[in-house]
C-alpha positions as YAML, in Angstrom:
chain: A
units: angstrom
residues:
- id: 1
  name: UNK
  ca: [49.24, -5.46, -28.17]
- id: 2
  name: UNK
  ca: [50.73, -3.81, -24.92]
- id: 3
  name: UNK
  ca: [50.17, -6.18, -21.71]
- id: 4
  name: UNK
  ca: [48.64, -2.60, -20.26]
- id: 5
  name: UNK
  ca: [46.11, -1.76, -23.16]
- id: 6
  name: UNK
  ca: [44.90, -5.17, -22.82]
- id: 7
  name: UNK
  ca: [44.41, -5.13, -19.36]
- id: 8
  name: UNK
  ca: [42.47, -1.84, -19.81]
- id: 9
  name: UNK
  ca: [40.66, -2.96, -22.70]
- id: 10
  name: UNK
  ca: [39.89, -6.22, -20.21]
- id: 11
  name: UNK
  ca: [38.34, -3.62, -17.77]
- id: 12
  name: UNK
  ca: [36.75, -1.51, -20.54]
- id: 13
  name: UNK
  ca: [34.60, -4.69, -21.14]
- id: 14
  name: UNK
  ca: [33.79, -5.44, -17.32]
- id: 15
  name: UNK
  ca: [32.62, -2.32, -16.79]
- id: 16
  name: UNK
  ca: [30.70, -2.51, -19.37]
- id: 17
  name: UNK
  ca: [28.98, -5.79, -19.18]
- id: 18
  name: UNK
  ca: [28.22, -4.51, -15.53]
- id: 19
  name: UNK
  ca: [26.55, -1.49, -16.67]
- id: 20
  name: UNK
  ca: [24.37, -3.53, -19.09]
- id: 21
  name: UNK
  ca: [23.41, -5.99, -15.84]
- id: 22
  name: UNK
  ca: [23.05, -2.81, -13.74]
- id: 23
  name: UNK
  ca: [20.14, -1.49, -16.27]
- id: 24
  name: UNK
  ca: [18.60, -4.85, -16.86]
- id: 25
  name: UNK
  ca: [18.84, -6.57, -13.85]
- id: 26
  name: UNK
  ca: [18.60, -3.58, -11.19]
- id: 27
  name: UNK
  ca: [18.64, -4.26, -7.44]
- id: 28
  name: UNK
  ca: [16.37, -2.47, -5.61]
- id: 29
  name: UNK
  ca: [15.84, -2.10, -1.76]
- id: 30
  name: UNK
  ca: [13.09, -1.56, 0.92]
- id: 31
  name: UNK
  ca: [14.34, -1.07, 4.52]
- id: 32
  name: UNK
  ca: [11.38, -1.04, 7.11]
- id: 33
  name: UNK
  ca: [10.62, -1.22, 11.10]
- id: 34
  name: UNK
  ca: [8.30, -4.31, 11.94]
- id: 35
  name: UNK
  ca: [7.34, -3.71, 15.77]
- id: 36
  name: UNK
  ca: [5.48, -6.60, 17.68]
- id: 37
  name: UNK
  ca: [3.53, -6.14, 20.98]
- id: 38
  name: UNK
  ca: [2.23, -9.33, 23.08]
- id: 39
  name: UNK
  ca: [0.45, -8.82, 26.27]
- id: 40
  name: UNK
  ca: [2.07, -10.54, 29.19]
- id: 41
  name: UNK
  ca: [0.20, -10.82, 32.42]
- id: 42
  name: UNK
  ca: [-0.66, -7.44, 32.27]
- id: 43
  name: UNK
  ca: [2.39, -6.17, 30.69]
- id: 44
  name: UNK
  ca: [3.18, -5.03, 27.50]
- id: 45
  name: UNK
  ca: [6.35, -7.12, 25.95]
- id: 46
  name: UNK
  ca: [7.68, -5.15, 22.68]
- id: 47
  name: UNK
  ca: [10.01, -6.90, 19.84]
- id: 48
  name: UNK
  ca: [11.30, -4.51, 17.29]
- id: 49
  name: UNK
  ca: [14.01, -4.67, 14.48]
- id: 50
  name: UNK
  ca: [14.85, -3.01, 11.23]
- id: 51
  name: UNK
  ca: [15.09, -5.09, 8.44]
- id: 52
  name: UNK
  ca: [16.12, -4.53, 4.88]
- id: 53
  name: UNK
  ca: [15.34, -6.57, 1.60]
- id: 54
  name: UNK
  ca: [16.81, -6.59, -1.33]
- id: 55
  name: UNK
  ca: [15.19, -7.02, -4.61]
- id: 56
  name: UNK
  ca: [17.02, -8.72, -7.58]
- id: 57
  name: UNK
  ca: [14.44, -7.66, -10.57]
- id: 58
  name: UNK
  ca: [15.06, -8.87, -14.49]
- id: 59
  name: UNK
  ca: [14.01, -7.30, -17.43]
- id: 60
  name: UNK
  ca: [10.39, -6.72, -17.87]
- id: 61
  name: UNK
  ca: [10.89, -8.85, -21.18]
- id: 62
  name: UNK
  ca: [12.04, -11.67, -19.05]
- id: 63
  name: UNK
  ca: [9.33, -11.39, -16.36]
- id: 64
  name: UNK
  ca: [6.15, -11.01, -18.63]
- id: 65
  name: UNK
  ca: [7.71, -14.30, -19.75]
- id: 66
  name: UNK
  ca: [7.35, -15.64, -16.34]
- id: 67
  name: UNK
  ca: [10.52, -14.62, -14.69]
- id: 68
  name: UNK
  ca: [10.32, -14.15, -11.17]
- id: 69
  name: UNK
  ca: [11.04, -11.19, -8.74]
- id: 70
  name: UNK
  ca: [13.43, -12.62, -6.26]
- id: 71
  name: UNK
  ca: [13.81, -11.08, -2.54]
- id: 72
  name: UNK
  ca: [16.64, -11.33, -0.23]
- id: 73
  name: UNK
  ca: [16.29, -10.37, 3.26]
- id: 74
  name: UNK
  ca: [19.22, -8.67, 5.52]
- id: 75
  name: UNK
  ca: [18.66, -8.48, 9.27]
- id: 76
  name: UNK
  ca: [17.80, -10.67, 11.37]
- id: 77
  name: UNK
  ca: [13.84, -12.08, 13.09]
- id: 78
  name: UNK
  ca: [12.09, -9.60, 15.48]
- id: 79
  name: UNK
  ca: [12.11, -11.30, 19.33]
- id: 80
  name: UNK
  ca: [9.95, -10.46, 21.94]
- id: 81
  name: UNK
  ca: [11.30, -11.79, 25.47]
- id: 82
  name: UNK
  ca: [8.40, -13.22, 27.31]
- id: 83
  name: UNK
  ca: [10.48, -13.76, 30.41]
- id: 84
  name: UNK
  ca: [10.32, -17.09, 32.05]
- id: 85
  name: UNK
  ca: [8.00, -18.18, 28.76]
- id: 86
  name: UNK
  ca: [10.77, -17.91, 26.39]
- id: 87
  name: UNK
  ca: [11.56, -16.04, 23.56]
- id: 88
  name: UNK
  ca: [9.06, -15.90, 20.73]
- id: 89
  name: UNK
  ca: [10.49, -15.16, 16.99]
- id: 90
  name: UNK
  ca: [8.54, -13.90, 14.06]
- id: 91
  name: UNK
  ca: [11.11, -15.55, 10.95]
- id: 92
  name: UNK
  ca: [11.73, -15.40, 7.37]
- id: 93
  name: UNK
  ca: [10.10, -18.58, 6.41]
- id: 94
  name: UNK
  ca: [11.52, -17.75, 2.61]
- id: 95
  name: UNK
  ca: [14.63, -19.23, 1.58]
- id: 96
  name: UNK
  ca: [17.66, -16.84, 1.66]
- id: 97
  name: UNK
  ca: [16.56, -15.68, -2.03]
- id: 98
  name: UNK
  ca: [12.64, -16.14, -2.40]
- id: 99
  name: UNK
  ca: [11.00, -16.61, -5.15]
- id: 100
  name: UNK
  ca: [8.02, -13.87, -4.85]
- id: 101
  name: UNK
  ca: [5.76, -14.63, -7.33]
- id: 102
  name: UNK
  ca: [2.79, -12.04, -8.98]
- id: 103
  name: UNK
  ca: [0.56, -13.01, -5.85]
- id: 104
  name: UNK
  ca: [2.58, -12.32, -2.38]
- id: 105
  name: UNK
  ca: [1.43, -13.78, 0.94]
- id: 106
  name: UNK
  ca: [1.98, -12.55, 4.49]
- id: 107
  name: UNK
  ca: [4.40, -15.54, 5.00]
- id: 108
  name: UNK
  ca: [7.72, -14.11, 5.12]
- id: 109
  name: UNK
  ca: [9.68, -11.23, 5.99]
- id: 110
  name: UNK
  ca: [10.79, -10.77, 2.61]
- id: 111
  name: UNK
  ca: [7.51, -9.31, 0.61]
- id: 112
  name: UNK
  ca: [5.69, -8.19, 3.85]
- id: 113
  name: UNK
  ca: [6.37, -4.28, 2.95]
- id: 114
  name: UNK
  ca: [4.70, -4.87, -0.65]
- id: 115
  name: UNK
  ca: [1.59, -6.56, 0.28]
- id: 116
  name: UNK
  ca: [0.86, -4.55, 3.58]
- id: 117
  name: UNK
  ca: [1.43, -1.22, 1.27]
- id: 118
  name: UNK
  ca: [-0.24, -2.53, -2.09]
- id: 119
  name: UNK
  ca: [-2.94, 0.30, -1.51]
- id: 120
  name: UNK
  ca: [-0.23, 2.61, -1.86]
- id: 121
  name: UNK
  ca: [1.20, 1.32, -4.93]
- id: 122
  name: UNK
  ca: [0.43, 0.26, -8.34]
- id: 123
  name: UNK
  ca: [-2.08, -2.91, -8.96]
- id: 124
  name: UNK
  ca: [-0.51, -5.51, -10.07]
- id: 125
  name: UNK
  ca: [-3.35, -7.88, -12.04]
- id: 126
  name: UNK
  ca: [-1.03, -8.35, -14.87]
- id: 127
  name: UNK
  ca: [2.63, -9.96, -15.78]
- id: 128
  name: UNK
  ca: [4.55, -9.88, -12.35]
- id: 129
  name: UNK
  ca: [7.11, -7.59, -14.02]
- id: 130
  name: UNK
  ca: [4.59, -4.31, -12.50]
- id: 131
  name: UNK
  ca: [6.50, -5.56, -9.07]
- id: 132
  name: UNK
  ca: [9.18, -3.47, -10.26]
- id: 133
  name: UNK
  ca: [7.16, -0.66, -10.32]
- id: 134
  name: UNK
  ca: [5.43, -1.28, -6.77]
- id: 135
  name: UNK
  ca: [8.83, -1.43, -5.21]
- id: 136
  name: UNK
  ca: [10.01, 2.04, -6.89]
- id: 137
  name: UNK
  ca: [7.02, 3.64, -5.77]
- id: 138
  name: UNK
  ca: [6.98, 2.57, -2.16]
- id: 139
  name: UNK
  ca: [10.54, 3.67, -2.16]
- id: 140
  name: UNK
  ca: [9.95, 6.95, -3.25]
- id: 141
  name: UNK
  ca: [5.98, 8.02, -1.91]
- id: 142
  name: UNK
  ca: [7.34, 6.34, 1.79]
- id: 143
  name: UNK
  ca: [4.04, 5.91, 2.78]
- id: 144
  name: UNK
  ca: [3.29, 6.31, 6.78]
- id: 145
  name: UNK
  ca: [3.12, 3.44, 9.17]
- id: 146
  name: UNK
  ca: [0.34, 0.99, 9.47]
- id: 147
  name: UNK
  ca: [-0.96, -1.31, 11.38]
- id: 148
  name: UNK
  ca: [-0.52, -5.12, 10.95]
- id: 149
  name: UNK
  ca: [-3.49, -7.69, 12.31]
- id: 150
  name: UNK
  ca: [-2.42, -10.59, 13.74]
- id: 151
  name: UNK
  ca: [-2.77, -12.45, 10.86]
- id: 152
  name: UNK
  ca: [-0.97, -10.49, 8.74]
- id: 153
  name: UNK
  ca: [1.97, -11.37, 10.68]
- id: 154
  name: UNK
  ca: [4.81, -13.83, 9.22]
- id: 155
  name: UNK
  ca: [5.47, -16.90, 10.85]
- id: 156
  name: UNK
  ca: [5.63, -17.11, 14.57]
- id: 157
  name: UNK
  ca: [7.70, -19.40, 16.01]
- id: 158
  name: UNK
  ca: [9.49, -20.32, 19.71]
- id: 159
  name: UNK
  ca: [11.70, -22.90, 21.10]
- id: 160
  name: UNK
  ca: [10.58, -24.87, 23.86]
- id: 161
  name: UNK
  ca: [14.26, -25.44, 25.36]
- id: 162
  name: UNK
  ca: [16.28, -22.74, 23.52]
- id: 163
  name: UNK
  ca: [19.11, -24.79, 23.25]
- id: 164
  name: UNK
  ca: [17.49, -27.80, 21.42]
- id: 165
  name: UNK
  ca: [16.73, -26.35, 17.76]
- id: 166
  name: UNK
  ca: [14.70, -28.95, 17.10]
- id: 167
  name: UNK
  ca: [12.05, -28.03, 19.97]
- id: 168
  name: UNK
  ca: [10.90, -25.21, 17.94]
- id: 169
  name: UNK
  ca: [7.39, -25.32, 17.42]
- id: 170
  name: UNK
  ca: [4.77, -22.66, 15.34]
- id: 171
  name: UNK
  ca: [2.69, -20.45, 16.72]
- id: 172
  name: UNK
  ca: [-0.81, -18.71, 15.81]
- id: 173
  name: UNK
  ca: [-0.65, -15.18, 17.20]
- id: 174
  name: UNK
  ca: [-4.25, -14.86, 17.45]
- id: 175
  name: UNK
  ca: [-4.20, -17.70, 19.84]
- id: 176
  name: UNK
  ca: [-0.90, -17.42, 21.84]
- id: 177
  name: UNK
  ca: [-3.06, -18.32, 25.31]
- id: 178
  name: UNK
  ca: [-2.84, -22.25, 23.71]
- id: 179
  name: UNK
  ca: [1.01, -22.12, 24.28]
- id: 180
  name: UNK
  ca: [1.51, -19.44, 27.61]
- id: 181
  name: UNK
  ca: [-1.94, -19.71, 29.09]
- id: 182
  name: UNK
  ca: [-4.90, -17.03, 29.14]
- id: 183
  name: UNK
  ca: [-3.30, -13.77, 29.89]
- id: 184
  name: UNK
  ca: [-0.97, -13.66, 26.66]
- id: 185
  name: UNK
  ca: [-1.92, -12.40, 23.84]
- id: 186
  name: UNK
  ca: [-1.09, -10.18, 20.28]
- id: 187
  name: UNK
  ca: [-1.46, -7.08, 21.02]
- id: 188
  name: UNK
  ca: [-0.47, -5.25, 18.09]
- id: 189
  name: UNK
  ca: [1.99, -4.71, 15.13]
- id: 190
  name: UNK
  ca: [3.08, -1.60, 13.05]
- id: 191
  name: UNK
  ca: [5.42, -1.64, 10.08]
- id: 192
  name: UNK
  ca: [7.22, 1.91, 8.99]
- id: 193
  name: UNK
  ca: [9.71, 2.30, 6.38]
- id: 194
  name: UNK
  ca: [12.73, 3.98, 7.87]
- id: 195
  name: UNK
  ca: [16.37, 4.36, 6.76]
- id: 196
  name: UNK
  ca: [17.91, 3.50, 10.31]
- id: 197
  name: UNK
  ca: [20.85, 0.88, 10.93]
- id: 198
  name: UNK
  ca: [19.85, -2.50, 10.47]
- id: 199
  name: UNK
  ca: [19.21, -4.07, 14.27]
- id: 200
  name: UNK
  ca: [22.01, -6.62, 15.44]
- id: 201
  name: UNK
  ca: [20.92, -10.04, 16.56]
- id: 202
  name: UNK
  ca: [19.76, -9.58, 20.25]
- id: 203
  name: UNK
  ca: [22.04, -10.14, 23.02]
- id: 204
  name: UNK
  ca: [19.62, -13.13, 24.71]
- id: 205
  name: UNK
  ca: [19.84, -15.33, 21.47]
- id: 206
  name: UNK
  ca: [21.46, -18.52, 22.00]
- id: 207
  name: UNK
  ca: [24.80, -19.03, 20.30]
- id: 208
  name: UNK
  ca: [24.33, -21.87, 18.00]
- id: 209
  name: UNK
  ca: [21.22, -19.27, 16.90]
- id: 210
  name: UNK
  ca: [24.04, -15.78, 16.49]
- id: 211
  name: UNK
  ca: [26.87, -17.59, 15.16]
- id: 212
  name: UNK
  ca: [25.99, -20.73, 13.75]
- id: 213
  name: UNK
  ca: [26.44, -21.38, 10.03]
- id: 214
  name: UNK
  ca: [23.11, -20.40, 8.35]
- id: 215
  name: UNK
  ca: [22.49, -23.11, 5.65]
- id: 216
  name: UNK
  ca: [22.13, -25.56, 8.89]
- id: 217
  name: UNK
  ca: [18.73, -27.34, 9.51]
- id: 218
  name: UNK
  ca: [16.87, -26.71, 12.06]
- id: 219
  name: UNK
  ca: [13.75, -28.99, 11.10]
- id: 220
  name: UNK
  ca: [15.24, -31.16, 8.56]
- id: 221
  name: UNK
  ca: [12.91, -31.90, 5.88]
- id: 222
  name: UNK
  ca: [14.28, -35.65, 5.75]
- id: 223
  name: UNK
  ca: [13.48, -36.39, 9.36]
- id: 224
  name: UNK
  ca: [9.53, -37.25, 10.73]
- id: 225
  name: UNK
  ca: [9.42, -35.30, 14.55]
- id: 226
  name: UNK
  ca: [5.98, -36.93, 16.30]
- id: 227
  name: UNK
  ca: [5.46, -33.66, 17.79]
- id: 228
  name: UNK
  ca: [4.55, -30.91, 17.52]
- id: 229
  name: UNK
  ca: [3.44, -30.77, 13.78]
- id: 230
  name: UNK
  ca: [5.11, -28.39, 11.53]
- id: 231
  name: UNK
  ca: [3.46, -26.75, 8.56]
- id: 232
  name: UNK
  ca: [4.94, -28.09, 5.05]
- id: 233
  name: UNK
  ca: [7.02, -24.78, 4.45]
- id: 234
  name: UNK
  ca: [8.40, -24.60, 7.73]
- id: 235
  name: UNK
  ca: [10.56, -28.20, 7.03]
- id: 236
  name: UNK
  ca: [13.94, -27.09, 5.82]
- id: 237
  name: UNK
  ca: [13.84, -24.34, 7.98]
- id: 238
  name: UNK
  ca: [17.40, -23.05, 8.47]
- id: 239
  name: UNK
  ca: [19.17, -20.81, 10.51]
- id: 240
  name: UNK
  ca: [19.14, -18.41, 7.28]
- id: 241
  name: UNK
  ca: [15.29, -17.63, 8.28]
- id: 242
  name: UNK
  ca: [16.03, -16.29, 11.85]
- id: 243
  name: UNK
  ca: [19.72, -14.14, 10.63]
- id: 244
  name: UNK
  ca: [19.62, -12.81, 6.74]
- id: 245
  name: UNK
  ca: [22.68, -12.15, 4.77]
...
């Protein structure tokens, strides 16, 4: 055999091994808008970003089994500058590829679009492979913006000295007055699908935040820190969570 009909028969296989992964494993994607509004003092302090996740979904043989639907998340945390308070972040608590399971909570970026819109797509009571079908349908019925409560929001965090990761602490937007005093609050939140540009990491991050590698710590989940007290899923936060893929 001909070095050239092997290297096309070579081919011939790849692409068709890809095809086969392209059917059964298909990636799907959900871009959306999440806009943030805290009250400062009086004034109305907006953080807004475009975000995009991507979907990684097996077979619906392999999920009724108990396969998972895995989300990735491209873009990077919404910021809202609070001025001489600081910058406040609302984060992909996830890991860079989340393991959503058949019941999604409001904790990350990653499957925020599918539980805020479940009214608007297809129940999903049974084997978590329906997710696949929830995803396809929000992508093609685009359903109009809606408005997030406050607890509906993923996790909220700041740094108390911006250039010490390890002063980040979590917030509770429905009580940011604890942490900047009686005249800041949530306002509100919208989410809107959209097919804009993903949004660039802002231009008041710090550095070791925009260009730091992502799988480093920034609460190790090896090291006790007296205070303030994390929540368990917020150890091995990484740099990942604020700046997807």
């Amino acid at each position: 055999r001909s070095p050239s009909k092997l290297v096309s028969t070579v081919a011939l296989v790849v692409l068709a091994v890809y095809a086969v992964s392209s059917v059964m494993y298909p990636t799907l994607r959900i871009r959306y808008r999440l806009t943030v509004n805290i009250a400062d003092r009086g004034v109305i302090k907006t953080g807004s970003g475009v975000i995009e996740i991507e979907y990684q979904i097996g077979t619906d043989i392999f999920q009724s089994l108990g396969g998972r639907v895995s989300g990735q998340m491209h873009g990077n945390a919404i910021t809202v500058d609070l001025g001489a308070d600081g910058l406040i972040f609302i984060i992909d608590r996830s890991n860079s590829s989340s393991s959503l399971t058949r019941t999604f909570r409001y904790a990350d970026l990653s499957s925020l679009p599918l539980y805020i819109y479940k009214p608007h797509v297809d129940s999903c009571e049974g084997p978590n492979f329906c997710l696949k079908n929830q995803v396809v349908r929000l992508q093609r019925d685009s359903p109009p913006p809606m408005a997030l409560p406050p607890e509906a929001l993923p996790a909220m965090v700041r740094f108390r000295n911006i250039q010490d990761p390890h002063s980040i602490e979590e917030l509770d937007p429905e009580a940011l007055e604890r942490t900047f005093g009686a005249q800041v609050h949530f306002d509100s939140a919208v989410i809107e699908l959209t097919d804009e540009p993903l949004t660039s990491p802002p231009n008041n991050w710090p550095e070791w935040l925009k260009t730091g590698d992502p799988d480093k710590e920034i609460v190790s989940s090896e090291v006790h820190y007296p205070a303030p007290k994390w929540r368990e899923d917020l150890l091995g936060l990484r740099i990942h969570n604020f700046r997807g893929g």
